[in-house]
mmCIF file of C-alpha atoms in Angstrom:
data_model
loop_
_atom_site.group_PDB
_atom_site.id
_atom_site.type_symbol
_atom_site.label_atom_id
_atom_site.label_comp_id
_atom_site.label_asym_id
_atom_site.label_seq_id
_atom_site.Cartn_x
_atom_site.Cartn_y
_atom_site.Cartn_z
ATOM 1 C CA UNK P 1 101.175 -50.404 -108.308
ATOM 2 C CA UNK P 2 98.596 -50.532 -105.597
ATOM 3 C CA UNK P 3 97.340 -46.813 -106.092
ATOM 4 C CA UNK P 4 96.822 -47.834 -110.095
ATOM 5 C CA UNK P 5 95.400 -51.228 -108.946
ATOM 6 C CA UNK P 6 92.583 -49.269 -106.564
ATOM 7 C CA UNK P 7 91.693 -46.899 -109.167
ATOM 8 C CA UNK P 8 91.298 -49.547 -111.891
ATOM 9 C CA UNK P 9 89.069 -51.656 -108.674
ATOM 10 C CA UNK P 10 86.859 -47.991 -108.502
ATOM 11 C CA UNK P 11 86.966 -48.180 -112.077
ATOM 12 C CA UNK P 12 85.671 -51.763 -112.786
ATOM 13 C CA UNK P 13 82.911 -50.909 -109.736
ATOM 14 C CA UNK P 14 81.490 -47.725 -111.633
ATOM 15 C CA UNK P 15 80.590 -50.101 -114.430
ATOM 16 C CA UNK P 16 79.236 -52.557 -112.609
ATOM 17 C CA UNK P 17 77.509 -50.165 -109.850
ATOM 18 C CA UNK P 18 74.468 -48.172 -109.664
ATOM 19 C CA UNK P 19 75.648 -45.662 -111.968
ATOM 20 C CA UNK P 20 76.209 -48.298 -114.826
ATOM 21 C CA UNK P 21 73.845 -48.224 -117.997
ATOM 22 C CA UNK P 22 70.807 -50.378 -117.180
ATOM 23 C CA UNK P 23 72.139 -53.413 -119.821
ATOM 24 C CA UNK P 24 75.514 -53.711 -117.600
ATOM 25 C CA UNK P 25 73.936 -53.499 -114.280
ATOM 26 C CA UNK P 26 73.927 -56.689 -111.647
ATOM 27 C CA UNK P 27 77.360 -58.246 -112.795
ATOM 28 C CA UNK P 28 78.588 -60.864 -110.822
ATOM 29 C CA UNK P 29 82.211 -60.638 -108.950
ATOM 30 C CA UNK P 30 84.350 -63.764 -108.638
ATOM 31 C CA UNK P 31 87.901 -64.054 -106.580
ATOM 32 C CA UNK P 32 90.232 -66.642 -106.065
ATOM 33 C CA UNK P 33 92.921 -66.516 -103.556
ATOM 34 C CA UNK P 34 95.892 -68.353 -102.150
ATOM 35 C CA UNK P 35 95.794 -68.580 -98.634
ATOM 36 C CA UNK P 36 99.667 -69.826 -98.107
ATOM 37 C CA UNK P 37 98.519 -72.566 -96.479
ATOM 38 C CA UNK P 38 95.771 -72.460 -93.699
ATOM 39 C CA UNK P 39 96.363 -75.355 -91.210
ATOM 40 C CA UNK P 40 94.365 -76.457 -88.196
ATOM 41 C CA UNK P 41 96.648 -77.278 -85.154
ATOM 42 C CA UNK P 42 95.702 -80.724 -85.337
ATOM 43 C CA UNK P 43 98.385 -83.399 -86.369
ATOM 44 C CA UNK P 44 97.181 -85.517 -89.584
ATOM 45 C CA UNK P 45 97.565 -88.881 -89.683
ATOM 46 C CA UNK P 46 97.780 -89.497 -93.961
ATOM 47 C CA UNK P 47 100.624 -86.519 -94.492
ATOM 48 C CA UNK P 48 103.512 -84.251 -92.494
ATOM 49 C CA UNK P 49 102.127 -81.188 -91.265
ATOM 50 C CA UNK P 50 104.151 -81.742 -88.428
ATOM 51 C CA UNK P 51 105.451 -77.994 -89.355
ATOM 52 C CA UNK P 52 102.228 -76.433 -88.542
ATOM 53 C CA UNK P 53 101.418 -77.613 -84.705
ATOM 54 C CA UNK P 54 102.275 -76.705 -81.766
ATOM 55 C CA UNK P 55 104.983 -78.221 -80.693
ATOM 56 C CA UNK P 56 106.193 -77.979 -84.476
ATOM 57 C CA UNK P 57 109.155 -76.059 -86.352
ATOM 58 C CA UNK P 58 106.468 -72.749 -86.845
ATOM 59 C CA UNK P 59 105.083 -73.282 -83.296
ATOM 60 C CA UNK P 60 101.548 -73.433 -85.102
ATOM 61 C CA UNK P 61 99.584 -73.038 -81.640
ATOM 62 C CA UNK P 62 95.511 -71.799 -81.064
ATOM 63 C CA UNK P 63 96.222 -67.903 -81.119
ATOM 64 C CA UNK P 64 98.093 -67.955 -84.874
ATOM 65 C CA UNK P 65 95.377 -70.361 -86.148
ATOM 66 C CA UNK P 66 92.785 -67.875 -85.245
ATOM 67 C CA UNK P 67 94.463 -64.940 -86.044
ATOM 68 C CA UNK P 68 94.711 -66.206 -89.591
ATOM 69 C CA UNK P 69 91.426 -67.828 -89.782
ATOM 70 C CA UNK P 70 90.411 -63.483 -88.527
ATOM 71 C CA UNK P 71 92.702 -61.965 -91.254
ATOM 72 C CA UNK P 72 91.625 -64.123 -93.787
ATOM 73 C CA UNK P 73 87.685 -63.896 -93.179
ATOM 74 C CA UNK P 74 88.409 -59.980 -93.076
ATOM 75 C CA UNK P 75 90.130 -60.072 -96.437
ATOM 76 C CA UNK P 76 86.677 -61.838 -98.205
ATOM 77 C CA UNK P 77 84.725 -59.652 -96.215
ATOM 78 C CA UNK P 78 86.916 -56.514 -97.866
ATOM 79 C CA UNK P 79 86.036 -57.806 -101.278
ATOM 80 C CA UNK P 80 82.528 -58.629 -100.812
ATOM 81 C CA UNK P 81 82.177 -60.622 -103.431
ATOM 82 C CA UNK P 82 79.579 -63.666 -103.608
ATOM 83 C CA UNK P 83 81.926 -66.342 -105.098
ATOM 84 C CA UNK P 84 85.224 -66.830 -103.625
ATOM 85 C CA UNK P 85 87.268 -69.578 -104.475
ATOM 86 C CA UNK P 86 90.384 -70.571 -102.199
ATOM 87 C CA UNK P 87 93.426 -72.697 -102.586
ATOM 88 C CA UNK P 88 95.684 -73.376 -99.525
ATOM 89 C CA UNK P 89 92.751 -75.211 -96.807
ATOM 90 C CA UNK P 90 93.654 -78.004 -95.063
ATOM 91 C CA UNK P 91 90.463 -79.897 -93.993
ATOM 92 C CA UNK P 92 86.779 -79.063 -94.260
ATOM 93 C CA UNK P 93 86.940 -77.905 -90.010
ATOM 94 C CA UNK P 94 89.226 -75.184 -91.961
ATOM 95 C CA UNK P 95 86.886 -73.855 -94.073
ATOM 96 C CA UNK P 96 83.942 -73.932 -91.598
ATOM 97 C CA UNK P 97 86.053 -71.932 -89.025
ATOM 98 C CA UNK P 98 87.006 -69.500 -92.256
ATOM 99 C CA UNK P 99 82.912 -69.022 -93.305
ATOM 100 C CA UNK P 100 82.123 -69.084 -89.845
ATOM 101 C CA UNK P 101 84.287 -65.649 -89.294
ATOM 102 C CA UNK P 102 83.233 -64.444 -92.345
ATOM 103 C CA UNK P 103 80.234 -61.281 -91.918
ATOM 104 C CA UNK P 104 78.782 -62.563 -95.094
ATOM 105 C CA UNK P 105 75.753 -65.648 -95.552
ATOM 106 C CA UNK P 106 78.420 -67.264 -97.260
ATOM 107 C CA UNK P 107 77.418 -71.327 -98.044
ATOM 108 C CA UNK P 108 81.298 -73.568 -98.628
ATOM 109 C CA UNK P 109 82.312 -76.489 -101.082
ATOM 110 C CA UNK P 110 85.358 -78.251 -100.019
ATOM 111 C CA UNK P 111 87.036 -80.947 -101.811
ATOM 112 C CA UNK P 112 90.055 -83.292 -100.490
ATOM 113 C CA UNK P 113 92.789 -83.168 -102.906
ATOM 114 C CA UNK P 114 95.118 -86.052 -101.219
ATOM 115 C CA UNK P 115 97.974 -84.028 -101.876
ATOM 116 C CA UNK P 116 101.127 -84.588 -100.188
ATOM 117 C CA UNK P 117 100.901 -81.243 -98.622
ATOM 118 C CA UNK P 118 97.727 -81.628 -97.404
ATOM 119 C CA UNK P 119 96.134 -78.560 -98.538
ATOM 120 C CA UNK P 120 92.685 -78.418 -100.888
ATOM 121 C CA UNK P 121 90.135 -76.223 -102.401
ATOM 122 C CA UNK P 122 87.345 -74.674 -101.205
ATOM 123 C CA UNK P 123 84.503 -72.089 -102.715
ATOM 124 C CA UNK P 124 82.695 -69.868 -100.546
ATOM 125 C CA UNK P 125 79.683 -69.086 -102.512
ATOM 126 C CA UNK P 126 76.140 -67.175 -101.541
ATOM 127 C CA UNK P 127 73.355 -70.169 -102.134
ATOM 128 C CA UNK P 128 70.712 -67.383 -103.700
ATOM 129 C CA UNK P 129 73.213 -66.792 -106.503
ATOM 130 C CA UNK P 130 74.826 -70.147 -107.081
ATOM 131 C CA UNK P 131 73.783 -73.744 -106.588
ATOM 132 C CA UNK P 132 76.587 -76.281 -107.095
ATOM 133 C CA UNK P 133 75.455 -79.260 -108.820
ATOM 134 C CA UNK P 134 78.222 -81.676 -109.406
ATOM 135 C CA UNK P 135 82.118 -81.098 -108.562
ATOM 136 C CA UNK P 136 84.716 -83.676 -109.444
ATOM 137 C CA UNK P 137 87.621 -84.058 -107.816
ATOM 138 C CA UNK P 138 91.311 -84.409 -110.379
ATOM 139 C CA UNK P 139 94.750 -84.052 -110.140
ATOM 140 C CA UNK P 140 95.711 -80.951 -108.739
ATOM 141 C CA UNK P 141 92.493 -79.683 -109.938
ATOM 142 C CA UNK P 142 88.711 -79.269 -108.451
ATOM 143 C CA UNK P 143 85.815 -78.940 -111.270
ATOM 144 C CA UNK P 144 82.579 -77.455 -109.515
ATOM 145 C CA UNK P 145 79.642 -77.413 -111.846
ATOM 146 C CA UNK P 146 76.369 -75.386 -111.320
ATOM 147 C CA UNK P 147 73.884 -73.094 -112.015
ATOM 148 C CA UNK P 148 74.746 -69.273 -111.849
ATOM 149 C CA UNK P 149 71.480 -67.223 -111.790
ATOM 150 C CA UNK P 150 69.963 -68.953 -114.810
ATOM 151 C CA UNK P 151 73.442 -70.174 -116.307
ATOM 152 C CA UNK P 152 74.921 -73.657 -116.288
ATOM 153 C CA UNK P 153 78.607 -72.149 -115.356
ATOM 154 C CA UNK P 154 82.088 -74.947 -114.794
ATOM 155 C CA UNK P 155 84.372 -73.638 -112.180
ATOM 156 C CA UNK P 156 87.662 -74.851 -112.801
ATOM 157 C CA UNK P 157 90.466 -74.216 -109.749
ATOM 158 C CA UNK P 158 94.467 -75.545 -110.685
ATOM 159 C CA UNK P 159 97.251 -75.832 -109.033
ATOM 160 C CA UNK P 160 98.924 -77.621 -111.606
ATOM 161 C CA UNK P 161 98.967 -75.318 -115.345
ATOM 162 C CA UNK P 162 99.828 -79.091 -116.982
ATOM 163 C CA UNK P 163 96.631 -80.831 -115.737
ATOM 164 C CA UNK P 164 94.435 -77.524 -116.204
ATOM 165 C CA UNK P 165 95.036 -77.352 -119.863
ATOM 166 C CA UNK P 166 94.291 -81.385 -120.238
ATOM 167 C CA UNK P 167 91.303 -80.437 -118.344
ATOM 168 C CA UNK P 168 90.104 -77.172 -120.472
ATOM 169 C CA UNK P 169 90.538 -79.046 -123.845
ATOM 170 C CA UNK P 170 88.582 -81.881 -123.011
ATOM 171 C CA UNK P 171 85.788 -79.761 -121.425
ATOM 172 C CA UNK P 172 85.401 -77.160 -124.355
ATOM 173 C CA UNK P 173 85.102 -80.561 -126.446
ATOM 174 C CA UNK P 174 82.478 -82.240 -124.743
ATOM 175 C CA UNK P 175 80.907 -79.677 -123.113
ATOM 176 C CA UNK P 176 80.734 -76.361 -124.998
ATOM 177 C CA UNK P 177 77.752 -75.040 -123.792
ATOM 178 C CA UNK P 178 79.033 -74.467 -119.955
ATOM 179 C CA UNK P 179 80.268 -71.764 -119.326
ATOM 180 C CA UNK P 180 83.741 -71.491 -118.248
ATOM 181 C CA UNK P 181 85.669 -70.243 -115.912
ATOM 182 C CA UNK P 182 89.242 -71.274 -114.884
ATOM 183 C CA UNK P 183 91.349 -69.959 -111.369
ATOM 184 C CA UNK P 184 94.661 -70.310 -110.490
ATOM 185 C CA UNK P 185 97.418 -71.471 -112.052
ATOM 186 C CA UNK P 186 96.897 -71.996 -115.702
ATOM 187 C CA UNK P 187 99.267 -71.271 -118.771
ATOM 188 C CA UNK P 188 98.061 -67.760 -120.585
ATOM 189 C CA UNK P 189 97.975 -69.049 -123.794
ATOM 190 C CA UNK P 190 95.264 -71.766 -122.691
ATOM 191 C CA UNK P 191 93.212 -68.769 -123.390
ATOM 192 C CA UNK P 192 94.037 -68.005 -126.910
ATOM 193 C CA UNK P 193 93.996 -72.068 -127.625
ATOM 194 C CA UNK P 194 90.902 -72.734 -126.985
ATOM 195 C CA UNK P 195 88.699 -69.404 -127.190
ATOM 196 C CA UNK P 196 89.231 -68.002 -123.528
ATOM 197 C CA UNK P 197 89.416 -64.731 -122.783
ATOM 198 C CA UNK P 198 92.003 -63.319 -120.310
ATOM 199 C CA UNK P 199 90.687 -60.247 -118.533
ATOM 200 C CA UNK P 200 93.454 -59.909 -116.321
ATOM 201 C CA UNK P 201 95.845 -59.497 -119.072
ATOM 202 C CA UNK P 202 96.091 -56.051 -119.145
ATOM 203 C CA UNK P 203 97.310 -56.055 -115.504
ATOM 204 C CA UNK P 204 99.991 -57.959 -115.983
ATOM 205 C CA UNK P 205 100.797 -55.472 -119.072
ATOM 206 C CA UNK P 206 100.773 -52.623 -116.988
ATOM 207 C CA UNK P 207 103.425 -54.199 -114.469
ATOM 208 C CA UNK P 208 101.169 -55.693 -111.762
ATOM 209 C CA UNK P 209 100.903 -59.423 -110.913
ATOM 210 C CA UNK P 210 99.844 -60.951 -107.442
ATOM 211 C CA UNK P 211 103.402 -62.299 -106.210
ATOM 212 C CA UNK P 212 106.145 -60.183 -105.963
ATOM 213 C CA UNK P 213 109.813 -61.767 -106.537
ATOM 214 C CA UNK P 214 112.583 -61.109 -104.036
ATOM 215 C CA UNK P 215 114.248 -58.339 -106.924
ATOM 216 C CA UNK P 216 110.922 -56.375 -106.418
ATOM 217 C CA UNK P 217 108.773 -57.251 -110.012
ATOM 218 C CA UNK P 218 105.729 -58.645 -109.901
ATOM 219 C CA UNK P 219 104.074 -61.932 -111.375
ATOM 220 C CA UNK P 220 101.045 -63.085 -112.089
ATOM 221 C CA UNK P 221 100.690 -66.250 -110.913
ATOM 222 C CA UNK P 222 97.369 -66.635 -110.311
ATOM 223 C CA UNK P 223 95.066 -66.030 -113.712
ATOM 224 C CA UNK P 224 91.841 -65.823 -114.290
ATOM 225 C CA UNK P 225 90.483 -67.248 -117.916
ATOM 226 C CA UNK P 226 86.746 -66.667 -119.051
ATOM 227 C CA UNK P 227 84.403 -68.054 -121.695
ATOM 228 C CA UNK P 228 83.562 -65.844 -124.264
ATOM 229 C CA UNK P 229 80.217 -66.272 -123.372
ATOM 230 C CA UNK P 230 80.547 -63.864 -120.247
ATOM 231 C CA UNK P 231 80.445 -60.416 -120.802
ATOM 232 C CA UNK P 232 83.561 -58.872 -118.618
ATOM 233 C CA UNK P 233 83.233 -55.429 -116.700
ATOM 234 C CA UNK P 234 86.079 -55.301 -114.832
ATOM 235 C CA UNK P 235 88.860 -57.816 -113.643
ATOM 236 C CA UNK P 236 92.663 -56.929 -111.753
ATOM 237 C CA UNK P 237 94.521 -57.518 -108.609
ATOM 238 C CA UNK P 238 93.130 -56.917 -105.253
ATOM 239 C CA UNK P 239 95.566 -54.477 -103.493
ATOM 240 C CA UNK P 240 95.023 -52.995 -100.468
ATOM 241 C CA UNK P 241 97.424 -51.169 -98.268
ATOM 242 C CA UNK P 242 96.351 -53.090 -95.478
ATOM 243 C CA UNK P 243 97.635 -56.356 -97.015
ATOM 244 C CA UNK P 244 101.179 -55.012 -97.451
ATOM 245 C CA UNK P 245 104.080 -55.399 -95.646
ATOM 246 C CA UNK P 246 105.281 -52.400 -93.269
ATOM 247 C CA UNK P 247 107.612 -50.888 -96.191
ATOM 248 C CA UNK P 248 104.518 -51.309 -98.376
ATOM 249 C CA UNK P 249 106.761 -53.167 -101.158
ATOM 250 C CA UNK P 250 105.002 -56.727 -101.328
ATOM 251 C CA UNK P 251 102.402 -58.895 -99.522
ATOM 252 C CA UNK P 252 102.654 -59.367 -95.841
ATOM 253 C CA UNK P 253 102.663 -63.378 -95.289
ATOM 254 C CA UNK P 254 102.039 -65.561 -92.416
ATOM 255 C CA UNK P 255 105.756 -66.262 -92.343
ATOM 256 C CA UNK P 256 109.014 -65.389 -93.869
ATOM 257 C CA UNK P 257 110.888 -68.604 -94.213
ATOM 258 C CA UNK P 258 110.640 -69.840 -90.410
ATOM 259 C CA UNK P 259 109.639 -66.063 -88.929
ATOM 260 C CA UNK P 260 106.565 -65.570 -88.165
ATOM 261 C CA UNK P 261 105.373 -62.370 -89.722
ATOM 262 C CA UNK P 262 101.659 -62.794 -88.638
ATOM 263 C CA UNK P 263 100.064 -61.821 -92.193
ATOM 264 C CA UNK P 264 97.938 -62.668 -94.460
ATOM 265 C CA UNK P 265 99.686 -64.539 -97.706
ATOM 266 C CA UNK P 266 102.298 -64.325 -100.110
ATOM 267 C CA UNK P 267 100.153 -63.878 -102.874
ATOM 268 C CA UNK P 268 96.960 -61.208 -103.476
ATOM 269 C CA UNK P 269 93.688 -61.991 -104.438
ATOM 270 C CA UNK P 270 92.761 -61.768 -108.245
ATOM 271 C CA UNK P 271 89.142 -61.340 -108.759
ATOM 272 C CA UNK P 272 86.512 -60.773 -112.155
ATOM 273 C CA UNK P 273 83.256 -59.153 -112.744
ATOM 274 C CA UNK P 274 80.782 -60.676 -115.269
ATOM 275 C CA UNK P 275 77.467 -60.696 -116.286
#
């Protein structure tokens, strides 16, 4: 899987590179990613994350914090991509720490979900290439609205597939002329509904997802829907060896039920190029 997933990434690149006809040049790459929940050390006062401190169950002390807030910062660096969106933050001191390690001028967007698990959204986003101009905060859900280059473009991140479909039909109703795109977890046939397009579809037809089960097949759990208004160059699973575990069969994660395994996430990034 990941040797066909980094030939289709070279692949989708060569379109969208140097090399590209002039008409398909400058596309735009896009990534969202589950961090497996990134937690400061600090106890919180409106939910339990008495799991993730240091005198907690996972012994969440100073040196795993910032060896996760490292790994993670490393992994958007490795994509280079100027819109990142991320589920799995726990406060807004998260997120600075995570753009703060990050090598690229990335600008952040954080919203508080008030979930019981305490974790949000976030986008990490280059300010010459997109200005945020509203976001609005729903269940399970953060809608970020703003101009992309010269394109009024709706971000749409989900946990929740229920609330993201409630979400998408409404929008495409009152608002058809924003561009869409929706991240996360979202049913598939959202897409064919309400005239979506699915780019990573033909991943998860060849066999690769971003979370692998315990029997060793893959699921994609994360999607990626578009509006038909984007032209698509290129869209799959990022997999690189260096995210894998040491038998190179699934993603290395932070921990494995109470172990502490010192990686990255369960799940891999998905990402999209448009123009």
């Amino acid at each position: 899987m990941k040797r066909l997933a980094a030939l289709l990434l070279l692949a989708a690149l060569a379109m969208c590179g140097p090399f590209a006809p002039a008409q398909t040049r400058r596309p735009l790459g896009i990534a969202f990613y589950d961090l497996d929940g990134l937690y400061d050390t600090i106890p919180a006062l409106f939910y339990d994350d008495s799991d993730h401190t240091p005198q907690g169950r996972l012994v969440w002390n100073t040196e795993r914090y910032r060896r996760k807030i490292s790994r993670t910062a490393a992994v958007i660096d490795s994509m280079a991509l100027p819109l990142v969106a991320l589920y799995g933050v726990e406060n807004e001191a998260v997120v600075r720490d995570l753009s703060a390690a990050c090598l690229g001028d990335y600008t952040y967007l954080h919203s508080t979900m008030n979930a019981f698990d305490g974790l949000d959204f976030a986008l990490l986003y280059y300010g010459d290439l997109f200005r945020p101009t509203e976001s609005e905060q729903l269940r399970d859900c953060l809608y970020i609205e703003g101009i992309l280059r010269r394109d009024t473009v709706g971000l749409l991140l989900s946990r929740n597939p229920r609330m993201a479909e409630r979400f998408i039909a409404e929008h495409r109703s009152e608002r058809p002329a924003v561009r869409l795109l929706v991240m996360g977890r979202i049913p598939s046939h959202a897409a064919r509904r309400y005239g979506l397009t699915e780019p990573l579809r033909r991943a998860e037809r060849a066999g690769r997802g971003n979370v692998r089960y315990p029997n060793g097949s893959w699921y994609m759990r994360d999607r990626i829907l578009a509006d038909t208004l984007f032209e698509v160059c290129g869209a799959d699973v990022y997999a690189r060896r260096f995210l894998f575990d040491e038998r190179g069969t699934g993603p290395l994660p932070t921990f494995s039920r109470d172990r502490y395994r010192g990686g990255w996430s369960f799940s891999l990034p998905v990402f999209i190029y448009v123009r």
